[in-house]
mmCIF file with all atom_site columns, C-alpha atoms in Angstrom:
data_model
loop_
_atom_site.group_PDB
_atom_site.id
_atom_site.type_symbol
_atom_site.label_atom_id
_atom_site.label_alt_id
_atom_site.label_comp_id
_atom_site.label_asym_id
_atom_site.label_entity_id
_atom_site.label_seq_id
_atom_site.pdbx_PDB_ins_code
_atom_site.Cartn_x
_atom_site.Cartn_y
_atom_site.Cartn_z
_atom_site.occupancy
_atom_site.B_iso_or_equiv
_atom_site.pdbx_formal_charge
_atom_site.auth_seq_id
_atom_site.auth_comp_id
_atom_site.auth_asym_id
_atom_site.auth_atom_id
_atom_site.pdbx_PDB_model_num
ATOM 1   C CA . UNK A 1 1   ? 10.517  -17.051 -2.071  1.00 0.00 ? 217 UNK A CA 1
ATOM 2   C CA . UNK A 1 2   ? 13.962  -18.477 -2.111  1.00 0.00 ? 218 UNK A CA 1
ATOM 3   C CA . UNK A 1 3   ? 14.755  -17.440 -5.841  1.00 0.00 ? 219 UNK A CA 1
ATOM 4   C CA . UNK A 1 4   ? 13.770  -20.717 -7.289  1.00 0.00 ? 220 UNK A CA 1
ATOM 5   C CA . UNK A 1 5   ? 10.303  -20.446 -8.445  1.00 0.00 ? 221 UNK A CA 1
ATOM 6   C CA . UNK A 1 6   ? 7.408   -22.443 -6.633  1.00 0.00 ? 222 UNK A CA 1
ATOM 7   C CA . UNK A 1 7   ? 5.456   -24.799 -8.558  1.00 0.00 ? 223 UNK A CA 1
ATOM 8   C CA . UNK A 1 8   ? 1.803   -23.401 -7.776  1.00 0.00 ? 224 UNK A CA 1
ATOM 9   C CA . UNK A 1 9   ? -1.485  -23.704 -9.332  1.00 0.00 ? 225 UNK A CA 1
ATOM 10  C CA . UNK A 1 10  ? -2.694  -20.589 -11.535 1.00 0.00 ? 226 UNK A CA 1
ATOM 11  C CA . UNK A 1 11  ? -6.178  -20.915 -10.179 1.00 0.00 ? 227 UNK A CA 1
ATOM 12  C CA . UNK A 1 12  ? -5.164  -21.089 -6.570  1.00 0.00 ? 228 UNK A CA 1
ATOM 13  C CA . UNK A 1 13  ? -2.871  -18.123 -6.931  1.00 0.00 ? 229 UNK A CA 1
ATOM 14  C CA . UNK A 1 14  ? -5.671  -16.067 -8.545  1.00 0.00 ? 230 UNK A CA 1
ATOM 15  C CA . UNK A 1 15  ? -7.991  -16.930 -5.661  1.00 0.00 ? 231 UNK A CA 1
ATOM 16  C CA . UNK A 1 16  ? -5.487  -16.108 -3.053  1.00 0.00 ? 232 UNK A CA 1
ATOM 17  C CA . UNK A 1 17  ? -4.765  -12.790 -4.814  1.00 0.00 ? 233 UNK A CA 1
ATOM 18  C CA . UNK A 1 18  ? -8.450  -12.235 -4.809  1.00 0.00 ? 234 UNK A CA 1
ATOM 19  C CA . UNK A 1 19  ? -8.804  -13.036 -1.256  1.00 0.00 ? 235 UNK A CA 1
ATOM 20  C CA . UNK A 1 20  ? -5.711  -10.738 -0.510  1.00 0.00 ? 236 UNK A CA 1
ATOM 21  C CA . UNK A 1 21  ? -7.250  -7.746  -2.208  1.00 0.00 ? 237 UNK A CA 1
ATOM 22  C CA . UNK A 1 22  ? -10.492 -8.113  -0.387  1.00 0.00 ? 238 UNK A CA 1
ATOM 23  C CA . UNK A 1 23  ? -8.730  -8.257  2.898   1.00 0.00 ? 239 UNK A CA 1
ATOM 24  C CA . UNK A 1 24  ? -6.884  -4.949  2.047   1.00 0.00 ? 240 UNK A CA 1
ATOM 25  C CA . UNK A 1 25  ? -9.074  -2.812  0.277   1.00 0.00 ? 241 UNK A CA 1
ATOM 26  C CA . UNK A 1 26  ? -12.064 -1.573  1.815   1.00 0.00 ? 242 UNK A CA 1
ATOM 27  C CA . UNK A 1 27  ? -13.582 -0.386  -1.456  1.00 0.00 ? 243 UNK A CA 1
ATOM 28  C CA . UNK A 1 28  ? -13.799 -3.897  -2.673  1.00 0.00 ? 244 UNK A CA 1
ATOM 29  C CA . UNK A 1 29  ? -17.478 -5.255  -2.169  1.00 0.00 ? 245 UNK A CA 1
ATOM 30  C CA . UNK A 1 30  ? -17.202 -8.771  -3.712  1.00 0.00 ? 246 UNK A CA 1
ATOM 31  C CA . UNK A 1 31  ? -14.946 -11.396 -4.878  1.00 0.00 ? 247 UNK A CA 1
ATOM 32  C CA . UNK A 1 32  ? -16.665 -11.233 -8.236  1.00 0.00 ? 248 UNK A CA 1
ATOM 33  C CA . UNK A 1 33  ? -15.999 -7.547  -8.518  1.00 0.00 ? 249 UNK A CA 1
ATOM 34  C CA . UNK A 1 34  ? -12.336 -7.921  -7.881  1.00 0.00 ? 250 UNK A CA 1
ATOM 35  C CA . UNK A 1 35  ? -12.034 -10.432 -10.435 1.00 0.00 ? 251 UNK A CA 1
ATOM 36  C CA . UNK A 1 36  ? -13.566 -8.612  -13.176 1.00 0.00 ? 252 UNK A CA 1
ATOM 37  C CA . UNK A 1 37  ? -12.862 -4.943  -12.596 1.00 0.00 ? 253 UNK A CA 1
ATOM 38  C CA . UNK A 1 38  ? -9.332  -4.874  -10.548 1.00 0.00 ? 254 UNK A CA 1
ATOM 39  C CA . UNK A 1 39  ? -6.694  -4.454  -12.985 1.00 0.00 ? 255 UNK A CA 1
ATOM 40  C CA . UNK A 1 40  ? -3.914  -6.087  -11.027 1.00 0.00 ? 256 UNK A CA 1
ATOM 41  C CA . UNK A 1 41  ? -5.479  -9.449  -11.181 1.00 0.00 ? 257 UNK A CA 1
ATOM 42  C CA . UNK A 1 42  ? -5.646  -9.321  -14.866 1.00 0.00 ? 258 UNK A CA 1
ATOM 43  C CA . UNK A 1 43  ? -1.982  -8.281  -14.907 1.00 0.00 ? 259 UNK A CA 1
ATOM 44  C CA . UNK A 1 44  ? -0.919  -10.865 -12.713 1.00 0.00 ? 260 UNK A CA 1
ATOM 45  C CA . UNK A 1 45  ? -2.725  -13.342 -14.767 1.00 0.00 ? 261 UNK A CA 1
ATOM 46  C CA . UNK A 1 46  ? -1.356  -12.257 -17.992 1.00 0.00 ? 262 UNK A CA 1
ATOM 47  C CA . UNK A 1 47  ? 2.296   -12.067 -16.370 1.00 0.00 ? 263 UNK A CA 1
ATOM 48  C CA . UNK A 1 48  ? 1.845   -15.991 -15.483 1.00 0.00 ? 264 UNK A CA 1
ATOM 49  C CA . UNK A 1 49  ? 1.218   -16.896 -18.749 1.00 0.00 ? 265 UNK A CA 1
ATOM 50  C CA . UNK A 1 50  ? 4.105   -14.538 -20.201 1.00 0.00 ? 266 UNK A CA 1
ATOM 51  C CA . UNK A 1 51  ? 6.420   -15.754 -17.742 1.00 0.00 ? 267 UNK A CA 1
ATOM 52  C CA . UNK A 1 52  ? 5.619   -19.309 -18.655 1.00 0.00 ? 268 UNK A CA 1
ATOM 53  C CA . UNK A 1 53  ? 6.664   -18.651 -22.315 1.00 0.00 ? 269 UNK A CA 1
ATOM 54  C CA . UNK A 1 54  ? 9.670   -16.707 -20.901 1.00 0.00 ? 270 UNK A CA 1
ATOM 55  C CA . UNK A 1 55  ? 11.280  -19.402 -18.866 1.00 0.00 ? 271 UNK A CA 1
ATOM 56  C CA . UNK A 1 56  ? 10.958  -21.620 -22.052 1.00 0.00 ? 272 UNK A CA 1
ATOM 57  C CA . UNK A 1 57  ? 12.674  -19.221 -24.197 1.00 0.00 ? 273 UNK A CA 1
ATOM 58  C CA . UNK A 1 58  ? 9.844   -18.123 -26.322 1.00 0.00 ? 274 UNK A CA 1
ATOM 59  C CA . UNK A 1 59  ? 10.635  -14.418 -25.559 1.00 0.00 ? 275 UNK A CA 1
ATOM 60  C CA . UNK A 1 60  ? 8.777   -12.756 -28.539 1.00 0.00 ? 276 UNK A CA 1
ATOM 61  C CA . UNK A 1 61  ? 5.354   -14.205 -27.471 1.00 0.00 ? 277 UNK A CA 1
ATOM 62  C CA . UNK A 1 62  ? 6.119   -13.353 -23.738 1.00 0.00 ? 278 UNK A CA 1
ATOM 63  C CA . UNK A 1 63  ? 6.953   -10.095 -24.742 1.00 0.00 ? 279 UNK A CA 1
ATOM 64  C CA . UNK A 1 64  ? 3.919   -9.532  -26.993 1.00 0.00 ? 280 UNK A CA 1
ATOM 65  C CA . UNK A 1 65  ? 1.476   -11.031 -23.836 1.00 0.00 ? 281 UNK A CA 1
ATOM 66  C CA . UNK A 1 66  ? 3.072   -8.497  -21.432 1.00 0.00 ? 282 UNK A CA 1
ATOM 67  C CA . UNK A 1 67  ? 2.698   -5.595  -23.918 1.00 0.00 ? 283 UNK A CA 1
ATOM 68  C CA . UNK A 1 68  ? -1.100  -6.653  -24.243 1.00 0.00 ? 284 UNK A CA 1
ATOM 69  C CA . UNK A 1 69  ? -1.417  -6.745  -20.288 1.00 0.00 ? 285 UNK A CA 1
ATOM 70  C CA . UNK A 1 70  ? 0.349   -3.355  -20.144 1.00 0.00 ? 286 UNK A CA 1
ATOM 71  C CA . UNK A 1 71  ? -1.925  -1.636  -22.697 1.00 0.00 ? 287 UNK A CA 1
ATOM 72  C CA . UNK A 1 72  ? -5.106  -2.872  -20.941 1.00 0.00 ? 288 UNK A CA 1
ATOM 73  C CA . UNK A 1 73  ? -4.213  -2.492  -17.326 1.00 0.00 ? 289 UNK A CA 1
ATOM 74  C CA . UNK A 1 74  ? -1.767  0.155   -17.166 1.00 0.00 ? 290 UNK A CA 1
ATOM 75  C CA . UNK A 1 75  ? 0.616   -1.950  -15.151 1.00 0.00 ? 291 UNK A CA 1
ATOM 76  C CA . UNK A 1 76  ? 3.933   -3.089  -16.989 1.00 0.00 ? 292 UNK A CA 1
ATOM 77  C CA . UNK A 1 77  ? 5.521   -6.083  -15.728 1.00 0.00 ? 293 UNK A CA 1
ATOM 78  C CA . UNK A 1 78  ? 8.318   -7.806  -17.586 1.00 0.00 ? 294 UNK A CA 1
ATOM 79  C CA . UNK A 1 79  ? 7.713   -11.439 -18.336 1.00 0.00 ? 295 UNK A CA 1
ATOM 80  C CA . UNK A 1 80  ? 11.132  -12.421 -16.803 1.00 0.00 ? 296 UNK A CA 1
ATOM 81  C CA . UNK A 1 81  ? 10.047  -10.890 -13.495 1.00 0.00 ? 297 UNK A CA 1
ATOM 82  C CA . UNK A 1 82  ? 9.638   -13.333 -10.591 1.00 0.00 ? 298 UNK A CA 1
ATOM 83  C CA . UNK A 1 83  ? 6.447   -12.830 -8.372  1.00 0.00 ? 299 UNK A CA 1
ATOM 84  C CA . UNK A 1 84  ? 5.190   -14.651 -5.655  1.00 0.00 ? 300 UNK A CA 1
ATOM 85  C CA . UNK A 1 85  ? 1.660   -15.158 -4.520  1.00 0.00 ? 301 UNK A CA 1
ATOM 86  C CA . UNK A 1 86  ? -0.603  -12.465 -2.890  1.00 0.00 ? 302 UNK A CA 1
ATOM 87  C CA . UNK A 1 87  ? 0.950   -9.492  -4.686  1.00 0.00 ? 303 UNK A CA 1
ATOM 88  C CA . UNK A 1 88  ? -1.680  -6.671  -4.435  1.00 0.00 ? 304 UNK A CA 1
ATOM 89  C CA . UNK A 1 89  ? -1.144  -3.469  -6.675  1.00 0.00 ? 305 UNK A CA 1
ATOM 90  C CA . UNK A 1 90  ? -3.539  -1.030  -5.537  1.00 0.00 ? 306 UNK A CA 1
ATOM 91  C CA . UNK A 1 91  ? -4.412  1.620   -7.919  1.00 0.00 ? 307 UNK A CA 1
ATOM 92  C CA . UNK A 1 92  ? -1.763  0.035   -10.152 1.00 0.00 ? 308 UNK A CA 1
ATOM 93  C CA . UNK A 1 93  ? -1.716  2.709   -13.181 1.00 0.00 ? 309 UNK A CA 1
ATOM 94  C CA . UNK A 1 94  ? 1.997   3.185   -13.950 1.00 0.00 ? 310 UNK A CA 1
ATOM 95  C CA . UNK A 1 95  ? 3.495   0.573   -11.990 1.00 0.00 ? 311 UNK A CA 1
ATOM 96  C CA . UNK A 1 96  ? 6.555   -1.170  -13.892 1.00 0.00 ? 312 UNK A CA 1
ATOM 97  C CA . UNK A 1 97  ? 8.355   -4.175  -12.509 1.00 0.00 ? 313 UNK A CA 1
ATOM 98  C CA . UNK A 1 98  ? 11.465  -4.877  -14.214 1.00 0.00 ? 314 UNK A CA 1
ATOM 99  C CA . UNK A 1 99  ? 13.017  -8.059  -16.028 1.00 0.00 ? 315 UNK A CA 1
ATOM 100 C CA . UNK A 1 100 ? 15.290  -9.323  -13.027 1.00 0.00 ? 316 UNK A CA 1
ATOM 101 C CA . UNK A 1 101 ? 12.939  -8.035  -10.098 1.00 0.00 ? 317 UNK A CA 1
ATOM 102 C CA . UNK A 1 102 ? 11.988  -10.781 -7.601  1.00 0.00 ? 318 UNK A CA 1
ATOM 103 C CA . UNK A 1 103 ? 8.747   -10.261 -5.403  1.00 0.00 ? 319 UNK A CA 1
ATOM 104 C CA . UNK A 1 104 ? 8.041   -12.384 -2.536  1.00 0.00 ? 320 UNK A CA 1
ATOM 105 C CA . UNK A 1 105 ? 4.714   -13.356 -1.006  1.00 0.00 ? 321 UNK A CA 1
ATOM 106 C CA . UNK A 1 106 ? 2.287   -11.092 0.130   1.00 0.00 ? 322 UNK A CA 1
ATOM 107 C CA . UNK A 1 107 ? 3.702   -7.898  -0.907  1.00 0.00 ? 323 UNK A CA 1
ATOM 108 C CA . UNK A 1 108 ? 1.933   -4.668  -1.721  1.00 0.00 ? 324 UNK A CA 1
ATOM 109 C CA . UNK A 1 109 ? 2.630   -1.926  -4.303  1.00 0.00 ? 325 UNK A CA 1
ATOM 110 C CA . UNK A 1 110 ? 0.618   1.293   -5.056  1.00 0.00 ? 326 UNK A CA 1
ATOM 111 C CA . UNK A 1 111 ? 0.279   3.379   -8.093  1.00 0.00 ? 327 UNK A CA 1
ATOM 112 C CA . UNK A 1 112 ? 3.427   4.848   -9.862  1.00 0.00 ? 328 UNK A CA 1
ATOM 113 C CA . UNK A 1 113 ? 5.872   2.225   -8.234  1.00 0.00 ? 329 UNK A CA 1
ATOM 114 C CA . UNK A 1 114 ? 9.126   1.627   -10.203 1.00 0.00 ? 330 UNK A CA 1
ATOM 115 C CA . UNK A 1 115 ? 11.018  -1.657  -9.435  1.00 0.00 ? 331 UNK A CA 1
ATOM 116 C CA . UNK A 1 116 ? 13.806  -0.384  -12.207 1.00 0.00 ? 332 UNK A CA 1
ATOM 117 C CA . UNK A 1 117 ? 17.368  -1.691  -13.110 1.00 0.00 ? 333 UNK A CA 1
ATOM 118 C CA . UNK A 1 118 ? 20.305  0.282   -13.242 1.00 0.00 ? 334 UNK A CA 1
ATOM 119 C CA . UNK A 1 119 ? 22.803  -0.453  -16.163 1.00 0.00 ? 335 UNK A CA 1
ATOM 120 C CA . UNK A 1 120 ? 22.567  -2.189  -19.235 1.00 0.00 ? 336 UNK A CA 1
ATOM 121 C CA . UNK A 1 121 ? 24.358  -5.397  -18.522 1.00 0.00 ? 337 UNK A CA 1
ATOM 122 C CA . UNK A 1 122 ? 22.436  -8.697  -18.544 1.00 0.00 ? 338 UNK A CA 1
ATOM 123 C CA . UNK A 1 123 ? 22.768  -9.686  -14.956 1.00 0.00 ? 339 UNK A CA 1
ATOM 124 C CA . UNK A 1 124 ? 20.490  -9.096  -11.843 1.00 0.00 ? 340 UNK A CA 1
ATOM 125 C CA . UNK A 1 125 ? 19.927  -5.396  -12.018 1.00 0.00 ? 341 UNK A CA 1
ATOM 126 C CA . UNK A 1 126 ? 16.346  -4.990  -10.419 1.00 0.00 ? 342 UNK A CA 1
ATOM 127 C CA . UNK A 1 127 ? 15.141  -4.969  -6.896  1.00 0.00 ? 343 UNK A CA 1
ATOM 128 C CA . UNK A 1 128 ? 14.103  -8.184  -4.774  1.00 0.00 ? 344 UNK A CA 1
ATOM 129 C CA . UNK A 1 129 ? 11.368  -7.677  -2.465  1.00 0.00 ? 345 UNK A CA 1
ATOM 130 C CA . UNK A 1 130 ? 10.897  -10.455 0.102   1.00 0.00 ? 346 UNK A CA 1
ATOM 131 C CA . UNK A 1 131 ? 7.653   -11.504 1.875   1.00 0.00 ? 347 UNK A CA 1
ATOM 132 C CA . UNK A 1 132 ? 5.366   -8.905  3.120   1.00 0.00 ? 348 UNK A CA 1
ATOM 133 C CA . UNK A 1 133 ? 7.284   -5.655  1.579   1.00 0.00 ? 349 UNK A CA 1
ATOM 134 C CA . UNK A 1 134 ? 4.896   -2.589  1.196   1.00 0.00 ? 350 UNK A CA 1
ATOM 135 C CA . UNK A 1 135 ? 6.038   0.001   -1.443  1.00 0.00 ? 351 UNK A CA 1
ATOM 136 C CA . UNK A 1 136 ? 3.975   3.417   -1.365  1.00 0.00 ? 352 UNK A CA 1
ATOM 137 C CA . UNK A 1 137 ? 2.654   5.576   -4.178  1.00 0.00 ? 353 UNK A CA 1
ATOM 138 C CA . UNK A 1 138 ? 5.205   6.787   -6.603  1.00 0.00 ? 354 UNK A CA 1
ATOM 139 C CA . UNK A 1 139 ? 8.289   5.155   -4.994  1.00 0.00 ? 355 UNK A CA 1
ATOM 140 C CA . UNK A 1 140 ? 11.251  4.194   -7.202  1.00 0.00 ? 356 UNK A CA 1
ATOM 141 C CA . UNK A 1 141 ? 13.455  1.420   -6.182  1.00 0.00 ? 357 UNK A CA 1
ATOM 142 C CA . UNK A 1 142 ? 16.318  0.953   -8.295  1.00 0.00 ? 358 UNK A CA 1
ATOM 143 C CA . UNK A 1 143 ? 19.179  -1.466  -8.775  1.00 0.00 ? 359 UNK A CA 1
ATOM 144 C CA . UNK A 1 144 ? 19.969  -4.843  -7.481  1.00 0.00 ? 360 UNK A CA 1
ATOM 145 C CA . UNK A 1 145 ? 19.055  -4.018  -3.865  1.00 0.00 ? 361 UNK A CA 1
ATOM 146 C CA . UNK A 1 146 ? 16.966  -6.027  -1.480  1.00 0.00 ? 362 UNK A CA 1
ATOM 147 C CA . UNK A 1 147 ? 13.904  -4.934  0.493   1.00 0.00 ? 363 UNK A CA 1
ATOM 148 C CA . UNK A 1 148 ? 13.865  -7.490  3.309   1.00 0.00 ? 364 UNK A CA 1
ATOM 149 C CA . UNK A 1 149 ? 10.759  -9.105  4.911   1.00 0.00 ? 365 UNK A CA 1
ATOM 150 C CA . UNK A 1 150 ? 8.214   -6.574  6.108   1.00 0.00 ? 366 UNK A CA 1
ATOM 151 C CA . UNK A 1 151 ? 10.248  -3.496  4.917   1.00 0.00 ? 367 UNK A CA 1
ATOM 152 C CA . UNK A 1 152 ? 8.340   -0.407  3.968   1.00 0.00 ? 368 UNK A CA 1
ATOM 153 C CA . UNK A 1 153 ? 9.012   2.329   1.610   1.00 0.00 ? 369 UNK A CA 1
ATOM 154 C CA . UNK A 1 154 ? 7.063   5.532   1.581   1.00 0.00 ? 370 UNK A CA 1
ATOM 155 C CA . UNK A 1 155 ? 5.519   7.456   -1.051  1.00 0.00 ? 371 UNK A CA 1
ATOM 156 C CA . UNK A 1 156 ? 7.719   9.005   -3.807  1.00 0.00 ? 372 UNK A CA 1
ATOM 157 C CA . UNK A 1 157 ? 10.724  7.776   -1.938  1.00 0.00 ? 373 UNK A CA 1
ATOM 158 C CA . UNK A 1 158 ? 13.805  7.137   -4.548  1.00 0.00 ? 374 UNK A CA 1
ATOM 159 C CA . UNK A 1 159 ? 15.585  3.933   -2.913  1.00 0.00 ? 375 UNK A CA 1
ATOM 160 C CA . UNK A 1 160 ? 19.004  2.926   -4.069  1.00 0.00 ? 376 UNK A CA 1
ATOM 161 C CA . UNK A 1 161 ? 20.035  0.895   -0.996  1.00 0.00 ? 377 UNK A CA 1
ATOM 162 C CA . UNK A 1 162 ? 18.896  -2.288  0.851   1.00 0.00 ? 378 UNK A CA 1
ATOM 163 C CA . UNK A 1 163 ? 16.073  -1.931  3.467   1.00 0.00 ? 379 UNK A CA 1
ATOM 164 C CA . UNK A 1 164 ? 16.551  -4.080  6.606   1.00 0.00 ? 380 UNK A CA 1
ATOM 165 C CA . UNK A 1 165 ? 13.667  -6.328  7.728   1.00 0.00 ? 381 UNK A CA 1
ATOM 166 C CA . UNK A 1 166 ? 10.798  -4.624  9.324   1.00 0.00 ? 382 UNK A CA 1
ATOM 167 C CA . UNK A 1 167 ? 12.430  -1.215  8.529   1.00 0.00 ? 383 UNK A CA 1
ATOM 168 C CA . UNK A 1 168 ? 10.922  1.882   6.862   1.00 0.00 ? 384 UNK A CA 1
ATOM 169 C CA . UNK A 1 169 ? 12.680  4.061   4.288   1.00 0.00 ? 385 UNK A CA 1
ATOM 170 C CA . UNK A 1 170 ? 11.506  7.670   3.055   1.00 0.00 ? 386 UNK A CA 1
ATOM 171 C CA . UNK A 1 171 ? 12.937  10.494  1.375   1.00 0.00 ? 387 UNK A CA 1
ATOM 172 C CA . UNK A 1 172 ? 14.958  11.356  -1.641  1.00 0.00 ? 388 UNK A CA 1
ATOM 173 C CA . UNK A 1 173 ? 17.221  9.640   -1.594  1.00 0.00 ? 389 UNK A CA 1
ATOM 174 C CA . UNK A 1 174 ? 15.671  7.294   0.782   1.00 0.00 ? 390 UNK A CA 1
ATOM 175 C CA . UNK A 1 175 ? 17.098  6.905   4.175   1.00 0.00 ? 391 UNK A CA 1
ATOM 176 C CA . UNK A 1 176 ? 16.067  4.575   7.138   1.00 0.00 ? 392 UNK A CA 1
ATOM 177 C CA . UNK A 1 177 ? 13.699  6.280   9.691   1.00 0.00 ? 393 UNK A CA 1
ATOM 178 C CA . UNK A 1 178 ? 12.452  3.416   11.779  1.00 0.00 ? 394 UNK A CA 1
ATOM 179 C CA . UNK A 1 179 ? 13.088  -0.153  12.546  1.00 0.00 ? 395 UNK A CA 1
ATOM 180 C CA . UNK A 1 180 ? 10.704  -2.497  14.665  1.00 0.00 ? 396 UNK A CA 1
#
């Protein structure tokens, strides 16, 4: 994604997200199972609705919808976040995606991931994940940083700086360990 929201179909995105989940999760047995039982599918559906209200400046209803989704799924996505298609949030409990976060297409997050902000000023203060980014369990990506295309962040890492394309970051604070 280039920052501008793409015009997409709600149902085509949902079908694509289910397809990606089936490809990435060996425990998924059917599309029906993924649709009805996988929390990230519900969270992303609610987010699309909440985001629609958010961009039209109906912030109260947007936040209300996102709170319902958080309570139901354990995944907190701020309605201001911009999310591409194909996001898979595996074992999503405790995932937090902040207001100015931007997530590209075909990214993957695991449980306990935080895409958090730094500071209290109303500017871009959350991470940008370009297409194909992977963030491991418990990782904290904080601030206005960019995880470039195909970047990977290891489990429990605390990331405070940009990650180059196809590089891997691990540790506290995170450091680049390999770039392919």
